[in-house]
JSON list of C-alpha atoms and ligand atoms in Angstrom, two decimals:
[
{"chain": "A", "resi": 1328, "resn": "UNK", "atom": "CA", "xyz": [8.56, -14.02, 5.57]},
{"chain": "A", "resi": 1329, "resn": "UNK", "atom": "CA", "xyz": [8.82, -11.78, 2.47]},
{"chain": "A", "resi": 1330, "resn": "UNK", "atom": "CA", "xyz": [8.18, -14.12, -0.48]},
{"chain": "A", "resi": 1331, "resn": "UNK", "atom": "CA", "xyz": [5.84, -14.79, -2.37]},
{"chain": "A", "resi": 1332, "resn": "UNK", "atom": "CA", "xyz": [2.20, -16.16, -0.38]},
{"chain": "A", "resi": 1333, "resn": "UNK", "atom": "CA", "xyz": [2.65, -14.22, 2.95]},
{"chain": "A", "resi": 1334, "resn": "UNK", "atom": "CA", "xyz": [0.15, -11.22, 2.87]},
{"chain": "A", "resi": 1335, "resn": "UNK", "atom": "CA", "xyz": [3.65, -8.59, 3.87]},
{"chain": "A", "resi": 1336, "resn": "UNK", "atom": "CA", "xyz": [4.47, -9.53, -0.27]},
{"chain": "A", "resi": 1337, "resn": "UNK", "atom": "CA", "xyz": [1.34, -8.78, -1.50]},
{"chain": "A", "resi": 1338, "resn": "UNK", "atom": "CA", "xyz": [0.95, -5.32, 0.43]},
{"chain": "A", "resi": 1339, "resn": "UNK", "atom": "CA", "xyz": [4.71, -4.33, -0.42]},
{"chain": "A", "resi": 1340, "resn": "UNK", "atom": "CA", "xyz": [4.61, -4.94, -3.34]},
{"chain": "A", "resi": 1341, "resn": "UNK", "atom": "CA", "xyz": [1.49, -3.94, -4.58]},
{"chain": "A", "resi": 1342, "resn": "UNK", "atom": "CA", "xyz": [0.47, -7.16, -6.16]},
{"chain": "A", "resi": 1343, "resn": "UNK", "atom": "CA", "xyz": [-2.70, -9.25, -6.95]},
{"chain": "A", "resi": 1344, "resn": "UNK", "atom": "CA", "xyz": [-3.66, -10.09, -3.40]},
{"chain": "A", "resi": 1345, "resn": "UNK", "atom": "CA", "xyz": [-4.63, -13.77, -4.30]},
{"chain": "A", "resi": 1346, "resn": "UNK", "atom": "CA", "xyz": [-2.12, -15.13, -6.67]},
{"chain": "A", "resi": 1347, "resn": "UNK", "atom": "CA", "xyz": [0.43, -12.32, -5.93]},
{"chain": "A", "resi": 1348, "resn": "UNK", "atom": "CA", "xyz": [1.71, -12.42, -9.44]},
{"chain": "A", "resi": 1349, "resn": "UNK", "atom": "CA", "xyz": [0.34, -8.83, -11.23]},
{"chain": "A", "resi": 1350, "resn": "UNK", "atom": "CA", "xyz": [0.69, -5.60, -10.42]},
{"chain": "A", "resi": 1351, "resn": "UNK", "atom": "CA", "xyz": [-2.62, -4.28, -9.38]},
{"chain": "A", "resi": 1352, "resn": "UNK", "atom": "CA", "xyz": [-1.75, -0.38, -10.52]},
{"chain": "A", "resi": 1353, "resn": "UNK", "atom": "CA", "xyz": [-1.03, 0.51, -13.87]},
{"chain": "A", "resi": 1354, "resn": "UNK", "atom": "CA", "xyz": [1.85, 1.95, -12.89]},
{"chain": "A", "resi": 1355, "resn": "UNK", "atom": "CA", "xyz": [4.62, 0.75, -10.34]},
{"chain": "A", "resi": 1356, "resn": "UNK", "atom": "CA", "xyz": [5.98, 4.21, -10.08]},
{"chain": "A", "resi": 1357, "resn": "UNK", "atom": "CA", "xyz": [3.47, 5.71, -7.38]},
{"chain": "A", "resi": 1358, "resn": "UNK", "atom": "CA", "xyz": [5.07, 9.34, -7.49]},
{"chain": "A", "resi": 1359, "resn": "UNK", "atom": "CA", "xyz": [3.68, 9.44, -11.24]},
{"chain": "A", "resi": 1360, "resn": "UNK", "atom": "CA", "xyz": [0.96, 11.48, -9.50]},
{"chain": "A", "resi": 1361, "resn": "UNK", "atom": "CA", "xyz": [-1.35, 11.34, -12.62]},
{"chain": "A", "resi": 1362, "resn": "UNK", "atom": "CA", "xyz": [-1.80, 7.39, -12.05]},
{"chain": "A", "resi": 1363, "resn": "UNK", "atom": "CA", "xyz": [-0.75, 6.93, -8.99]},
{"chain": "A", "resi": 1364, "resn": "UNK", "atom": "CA", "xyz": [-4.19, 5.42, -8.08]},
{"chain": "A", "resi": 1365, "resn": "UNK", "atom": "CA", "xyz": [-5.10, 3.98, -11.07]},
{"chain": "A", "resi": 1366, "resn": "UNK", "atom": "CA", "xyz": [-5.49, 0.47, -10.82]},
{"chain": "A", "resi": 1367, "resn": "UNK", "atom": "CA", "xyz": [-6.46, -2.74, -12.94]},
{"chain": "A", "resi": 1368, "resn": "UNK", "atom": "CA", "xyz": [-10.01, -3.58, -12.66]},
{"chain": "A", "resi": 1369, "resn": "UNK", "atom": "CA", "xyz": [-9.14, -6.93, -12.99]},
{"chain": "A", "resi": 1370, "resn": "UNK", "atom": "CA", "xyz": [-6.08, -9.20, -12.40]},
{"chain": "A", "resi": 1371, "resn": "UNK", "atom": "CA", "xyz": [-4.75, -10.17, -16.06]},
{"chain": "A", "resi": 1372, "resn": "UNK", "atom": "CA", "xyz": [-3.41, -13.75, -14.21]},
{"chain": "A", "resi": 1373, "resn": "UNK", "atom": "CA", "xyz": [-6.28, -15.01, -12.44]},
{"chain": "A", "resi": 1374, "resn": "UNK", "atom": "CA", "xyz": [-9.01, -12.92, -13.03]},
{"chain": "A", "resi": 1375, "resn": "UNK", "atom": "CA", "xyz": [-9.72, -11.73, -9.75]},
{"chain": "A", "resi": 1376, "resn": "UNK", "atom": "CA", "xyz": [-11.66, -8.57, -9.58]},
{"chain": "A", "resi": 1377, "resn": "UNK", "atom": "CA", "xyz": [-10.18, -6.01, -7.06]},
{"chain": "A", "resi": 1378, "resn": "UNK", "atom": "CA", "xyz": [-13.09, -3.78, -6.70]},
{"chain": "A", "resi": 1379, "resn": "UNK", "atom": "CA", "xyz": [-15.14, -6.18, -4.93]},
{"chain": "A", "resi": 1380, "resn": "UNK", "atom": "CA", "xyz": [-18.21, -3.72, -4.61]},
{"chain": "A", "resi": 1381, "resn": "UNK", "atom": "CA", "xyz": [-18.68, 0.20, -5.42]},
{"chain": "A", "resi": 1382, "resn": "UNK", "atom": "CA", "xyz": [-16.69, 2.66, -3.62]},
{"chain": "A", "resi": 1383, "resn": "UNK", "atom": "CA", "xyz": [-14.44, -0.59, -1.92]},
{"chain": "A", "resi": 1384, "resn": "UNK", "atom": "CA", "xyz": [-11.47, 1.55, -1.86]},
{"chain": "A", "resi": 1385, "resn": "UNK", "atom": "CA", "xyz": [-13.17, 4.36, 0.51]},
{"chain": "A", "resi": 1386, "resn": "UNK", "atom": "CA", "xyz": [-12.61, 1.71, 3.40]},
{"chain": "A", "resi": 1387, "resn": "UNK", "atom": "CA", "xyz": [-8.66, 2.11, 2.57]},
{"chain": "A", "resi": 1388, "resn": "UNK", "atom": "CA", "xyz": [-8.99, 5.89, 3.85]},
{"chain": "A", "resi": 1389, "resn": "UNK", "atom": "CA", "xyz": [-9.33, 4.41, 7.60]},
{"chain": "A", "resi": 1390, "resn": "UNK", "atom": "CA", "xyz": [-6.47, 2.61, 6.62]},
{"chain": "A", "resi": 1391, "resn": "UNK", "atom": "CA", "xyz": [-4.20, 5.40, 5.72]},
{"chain": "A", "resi": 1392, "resn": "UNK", "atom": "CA", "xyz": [-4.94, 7.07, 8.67]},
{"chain": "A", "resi": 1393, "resn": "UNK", "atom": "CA", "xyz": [-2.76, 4.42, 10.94]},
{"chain": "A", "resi": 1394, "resn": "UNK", "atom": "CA", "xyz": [0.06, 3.97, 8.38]},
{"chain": "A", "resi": 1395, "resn": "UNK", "atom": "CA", "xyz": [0.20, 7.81, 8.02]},
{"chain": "A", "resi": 1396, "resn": "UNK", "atom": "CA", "xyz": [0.49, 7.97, 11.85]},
{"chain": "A", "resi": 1397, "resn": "UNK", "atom": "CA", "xyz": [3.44, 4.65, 11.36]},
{"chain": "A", "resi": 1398, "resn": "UNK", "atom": "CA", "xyz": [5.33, 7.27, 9.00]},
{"chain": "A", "resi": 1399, "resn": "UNK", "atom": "CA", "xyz": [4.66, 10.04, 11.36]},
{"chain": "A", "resi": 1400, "resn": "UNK", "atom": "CA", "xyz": [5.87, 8.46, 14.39]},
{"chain": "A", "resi": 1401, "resn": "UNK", "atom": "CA", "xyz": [9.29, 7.14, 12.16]},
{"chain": "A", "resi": 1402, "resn": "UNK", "atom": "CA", "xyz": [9.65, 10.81, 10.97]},
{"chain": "A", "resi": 1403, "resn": "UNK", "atom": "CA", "xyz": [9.72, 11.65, 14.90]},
{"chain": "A", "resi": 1404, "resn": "UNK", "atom": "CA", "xyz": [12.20, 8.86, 16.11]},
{"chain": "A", "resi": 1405, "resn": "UNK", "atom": "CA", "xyz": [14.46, 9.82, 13.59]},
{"chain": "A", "resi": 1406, "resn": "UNK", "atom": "CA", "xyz": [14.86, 13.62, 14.13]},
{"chain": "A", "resi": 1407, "resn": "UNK", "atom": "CA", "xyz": [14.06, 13.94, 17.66]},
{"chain": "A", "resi": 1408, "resn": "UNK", "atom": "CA", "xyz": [15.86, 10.89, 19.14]},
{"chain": "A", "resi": 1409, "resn": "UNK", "atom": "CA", "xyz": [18.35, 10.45, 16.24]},
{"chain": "A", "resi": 1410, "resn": "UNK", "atom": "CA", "xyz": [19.29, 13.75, 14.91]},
{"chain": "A", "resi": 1411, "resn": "UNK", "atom": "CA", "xyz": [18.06, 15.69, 18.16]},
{"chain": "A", "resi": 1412, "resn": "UNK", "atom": "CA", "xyz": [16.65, 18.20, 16.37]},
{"chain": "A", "resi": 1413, "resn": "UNK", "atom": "CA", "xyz": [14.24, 21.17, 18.30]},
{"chain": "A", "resi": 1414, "resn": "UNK", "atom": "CA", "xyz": [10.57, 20.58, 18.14]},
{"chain": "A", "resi": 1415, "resn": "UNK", "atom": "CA", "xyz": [9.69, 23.08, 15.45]},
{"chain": "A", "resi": 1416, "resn": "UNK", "atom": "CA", "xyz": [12.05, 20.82, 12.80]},
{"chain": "A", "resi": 1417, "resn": "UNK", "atom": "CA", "xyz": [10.83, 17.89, 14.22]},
{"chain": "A", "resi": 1418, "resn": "UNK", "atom": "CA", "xyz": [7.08, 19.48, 13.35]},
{"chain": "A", "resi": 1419, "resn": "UNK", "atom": "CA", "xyz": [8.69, 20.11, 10.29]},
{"chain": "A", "resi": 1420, "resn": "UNK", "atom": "CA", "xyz": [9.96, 17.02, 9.35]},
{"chain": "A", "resi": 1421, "resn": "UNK", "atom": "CA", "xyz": [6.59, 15.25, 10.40]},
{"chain": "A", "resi": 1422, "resn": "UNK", "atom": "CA", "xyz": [4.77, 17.22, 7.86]},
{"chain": "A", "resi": 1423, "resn": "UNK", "atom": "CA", "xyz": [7.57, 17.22, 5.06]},
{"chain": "A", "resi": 1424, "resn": "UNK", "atom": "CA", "xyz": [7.30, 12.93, 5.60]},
{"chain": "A", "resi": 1425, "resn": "UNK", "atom": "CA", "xyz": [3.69, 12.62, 5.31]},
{"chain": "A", "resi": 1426, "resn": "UNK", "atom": "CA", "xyz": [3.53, 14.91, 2.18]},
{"chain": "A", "resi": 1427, "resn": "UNK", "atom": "CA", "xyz": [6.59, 13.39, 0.37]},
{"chain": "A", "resi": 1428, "resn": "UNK", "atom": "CA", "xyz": [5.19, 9.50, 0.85]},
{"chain": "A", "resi": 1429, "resn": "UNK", "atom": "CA", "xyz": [1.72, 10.64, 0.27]},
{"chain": "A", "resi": 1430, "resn": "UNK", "atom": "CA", "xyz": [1.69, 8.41, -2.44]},
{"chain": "A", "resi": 1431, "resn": "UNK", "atom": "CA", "xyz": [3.30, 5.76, -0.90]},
{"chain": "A", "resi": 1432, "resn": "UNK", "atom": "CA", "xyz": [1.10, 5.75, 2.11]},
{"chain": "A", "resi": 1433, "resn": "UNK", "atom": "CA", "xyz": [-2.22, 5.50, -0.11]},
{"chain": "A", "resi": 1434, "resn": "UNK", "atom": "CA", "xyz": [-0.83, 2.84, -2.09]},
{"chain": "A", "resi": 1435, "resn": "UNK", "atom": "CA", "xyz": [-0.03, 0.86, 1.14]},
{"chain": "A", "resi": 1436, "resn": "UNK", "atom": "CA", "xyz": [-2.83, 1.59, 2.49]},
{"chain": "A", "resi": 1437, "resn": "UNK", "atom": "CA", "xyz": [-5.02, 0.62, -0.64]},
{"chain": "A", "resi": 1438, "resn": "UNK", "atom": "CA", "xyz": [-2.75, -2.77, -0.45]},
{"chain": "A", "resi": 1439, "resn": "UNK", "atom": "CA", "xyz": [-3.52, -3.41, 3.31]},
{"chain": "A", "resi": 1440, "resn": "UNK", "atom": "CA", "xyz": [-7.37, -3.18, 2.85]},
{"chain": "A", "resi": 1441, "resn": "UNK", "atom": "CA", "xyz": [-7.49, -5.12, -0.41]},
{"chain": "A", "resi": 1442, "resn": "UNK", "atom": "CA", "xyz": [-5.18, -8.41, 1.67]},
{"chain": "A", "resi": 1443, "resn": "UNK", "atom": "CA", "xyz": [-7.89, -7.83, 4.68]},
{"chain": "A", "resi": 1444, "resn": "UNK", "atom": "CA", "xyz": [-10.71, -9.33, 2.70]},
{"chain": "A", "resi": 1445, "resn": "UNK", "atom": "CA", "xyz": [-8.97, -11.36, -0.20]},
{"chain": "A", "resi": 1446, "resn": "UNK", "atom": "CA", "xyz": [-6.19, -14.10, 0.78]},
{"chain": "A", "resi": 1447, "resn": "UNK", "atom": "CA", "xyz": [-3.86, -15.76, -0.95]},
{"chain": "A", "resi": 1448, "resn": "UNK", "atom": "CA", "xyz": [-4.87, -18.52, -2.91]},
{"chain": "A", "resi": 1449, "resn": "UNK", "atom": "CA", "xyz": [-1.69, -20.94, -4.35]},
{"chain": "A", "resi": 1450, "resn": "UNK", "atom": "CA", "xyz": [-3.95, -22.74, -7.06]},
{"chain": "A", "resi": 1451, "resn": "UNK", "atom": "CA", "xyz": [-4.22, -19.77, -8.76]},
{"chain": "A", "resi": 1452, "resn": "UNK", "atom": "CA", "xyz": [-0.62, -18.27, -9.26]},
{"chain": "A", "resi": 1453, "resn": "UNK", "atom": "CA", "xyz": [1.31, -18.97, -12.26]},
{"chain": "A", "resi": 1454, "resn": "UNK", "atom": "CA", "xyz": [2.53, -22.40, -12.94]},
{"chain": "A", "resi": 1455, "resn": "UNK", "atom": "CA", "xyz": [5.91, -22.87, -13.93]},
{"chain": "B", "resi": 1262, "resn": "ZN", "atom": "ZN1", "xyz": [-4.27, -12.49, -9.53]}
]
Protein backbone atom coordinates (compact mmCIF):
# COMPACT_ATOMS: atom_id res chain seq x y z
CA UNK A 1 0.00 0.00 0.00
CA UNK A 2 2.86 2.46 0.63
CA UNK A 3 4.70 2.70 -2.71
CA UNK A 4 4.84 4.66 -5.08
CA UNK A 5 1.02 5.49 -7.02
CA UNK A 6 -1.27 4.98 -3.92
CA UNK A 7 -2.38 8.52 -2.74
CA UNK A 8 -0.96 7.33 1.36
CA UNK A 9 2.80 7.91 -0.69
CA UNK A 10 2.08 11.01 -2.03
CA UNK A 11 0.57 12.56 1.31
CA UNK A 12 3.51 10.96 3.47
CA UNK A 13 5.78 11.87 1.76
CA UNK A 14 5.09 15.11 0.61
CA UNK A 15 5.52 14.50 -3.04
CA UNK A 16 4.16 15.71 -6.47
CA UNK A 17 0.65 14.39 -6.13
CA UNK A 18 0.51 13.19 -9.85
CA UNK A 19 3.75 11.64 -10.74
CA UNK A 20 4.86 11.31 -7.05
CA UNK A 21 8.44 11.83 -7.96
CA UNK A 22 9.43 15.67 -6.48
CA UNK A 23 9.25 17.06 -3.44
CA UNK A 24 6.62 19.68 -3.49
CA UNK A 25 8.38 21.93 -0.47
CA UNK A 26 11.60 23.36 -0.79
CA UNK A 27 12.58 21.87 2.06
CA UNK A 28 11.98 18.21 3.41
CA UNK A 29 12.85 19.27 6.88
CA UNK A 30 9.34 20.77 8.01
CA UNK A 31 10.65 21.92 11.57
CA UNK A 32 12.93 24.49 9.49
CA UNK A 33 10.12 26.85 10.56
CA UNK A 34 11.34 29.62 8.13
CA UNK A 35 10.27 27.29 5.03
CA UNK A 36 8.34 25.04 6.39
CA UNK A 37 5.50 26.09 3.99
CA UNK A 38 7.28 27.07 1.22
CA UNK A 39 6.56 25.11 -1.63
CA UNK A 40 7.45 24.69 -5.48
CA UNK A 41 5.11 26.48 -7.65
CA UNK A 42 5.59 24.00 -10.03
CA UNK A 43 6.67 20.30 -10.19
CA UNK A 44 10.33 20.33 -11.83
CA UNK A 45 9.28 16.47 -13.30
CA UNK A 46 6.09 16.93 -14.89
CA UNK A 47 5.18 20.30 -14.73
CA UNK A 48 2.21 20.14 -12.78
CA UNK A 49 1.23 23.31 -11.10
CA UNK A 50 0.24 22.81 -7.38
CA UNK A 51 -1.53 25.99 -6.80
CA UNK A 52 -4.35 25.20 -8.92
CA UNK A 53 -6.16 28.64 -8.25
CA UNK A 54 -5.43 31.68 -5.70
CA UNK A 55 -5.54 31.07 -2.11
CA UNK A 56 -5.92 26.86 -2.96
CA UNK A 57 -4.08 26.12 0.12
CA UNK A 58 -6.74 28.00 2.53
CA UNK A 59 -9.01 24.81 1.85
CA UNK A 60 -6.03 22.72 3.65
CA UNK A 61 -6.94 24.70 7.01
CA UNK A 62 -10.32 22.49 7.21
CA UNK A 63 -8.03 19.85 6.70
CA UNK A 64 -5.76 20.37 9.57
CA UNK A 65 -8.45 20.67 11.75
CA UNK A 66 -9.27 16.65 11.58
CA UNK A 67 -5.61 15.51 11.47
CA UNK A 68 -4.91 17.89 14.43
CA UNK A 69 -7.85 16.21 16.25
CA UNK A 70 -6.04 12.39 14.77
CA UNK A 71 -2.81 13.68 16.74
CA UNK A 72 -4.88 14.83 19.59
CA UNK A 73 -6.79 11.80 20.13
CA UNK A 74 -3.12 9.60 19.74
CA UNK A 75 -1.63 12.07 22.33
CA UNK A 76 -4.73 10.91 24.62
CA UNK A 77 -4.53 7.03 24.04
CA UNK A 78 -1.10 7.12 24.81
CA UNK A 79 -0.99 8.93 28.22
CA UNK A 80 -4.29 8.21 29.54
CA UNK A 81 -4.73 4.52 28.55
CA UNK A 82 -0.97 3.77 28.17
CA UNK A 83 0.93 5.67 30.66
CA UNK A 84 -2.26 6.34 32.95
CA UNK A 85 -1.38 9.56 33.57
CA UNK A 86 -4.09 12.20 35.60
CA UNK A 87 -6.11 14.40 33.39
CA UNK A 88 -4.21 17.62 33.87
CA UNK A 89 -0.89 15.75 32.09
CA UNK A 90 -3.00 14.22 29.79
CA UNK A 91 -4.30 18.09 28.97
CA UNK A 92 -0.83 18.64 28.97
CA UNK A 93 0.40 16.29 26.72
CA UNK A 94 -2.55 17.08 24.21
CA UNK A 95 -1.34 20.55 23.90
CA UNK A 96 2.54 19.82 24.05
CA UNK A 97 1.58 17.17 20.75
CA UNK A 98 -0.28 19.56 18.72
CA UNK A 99 2.38 22.35 19.20
CA UNK A 100 5.48 20.10 18.66
CA UNK A 101 3.94 18.50 15.14
CA UNK A 102 2.53 21.78 14.22
CA UNK A 103 4.52 21.57 11.33
CA UNK A 104 3.96 18.23 10.60
CA UNK A 105 0.25 18.48 10.81
CA UNK A 106 0.14 21.50 8.19
CA UNK A 107 2.31 19.76 5.92
CA UNK A 108 -0.03 16.69 6.03
CA UNK A 109 -2.67 18.47 5.88
CA UNK A 110 -1.46 20.67 2.84
CA UNK A 111 -0.61 16.98 1.27
CA UNK A 112 -4.17 15.57 1.94
CA UNK A 113 -5.98 18.52 0.17
CA UNK A 114 -3.56 18.77 -2.74
CA UNK A 115 -4.21 14.35 -3.44
CA UNK A 116 -8.17 15.30 -3.00
CA UNK A 117 -8.30 17.12 -6.29
CA UNK A 118 -5.12 15.92 -8.27
CA UNK A 119 -4.56 11.95 -8.77
CA UNK A 120 -1.96 10.08 -9.71
CA UNK A 121 -1.18 9.91 -13.16
CA UNK A 122 1.61 6.87 -14.20
CA UNK A 123 2.37 8.44 -17.76
CA UNK A 124 3.86 11.13 -16.22
CA UNK A 125 6.46 9.79 -13.58
CA UNK A 126 9.95 9.30 -14.47
CA UNK A 127 10.90 6.67 -16.91
CA UNK A 128 13.61 4.50 -16.12
ZN1 LIG B 1 5.08 15.89 -10.79
Amino acid sequence: MFKKGSKLYSILTGTCPKCHEESMFKNKNPYILSEALSMHETCSNCGTKYKIEPSFFYGAMYVSYAVGIAFAVAAFVISFVFLKASINTVFASIVVTLIVFLPVIIRLSRNIWINIFMHYDKSLAKKK
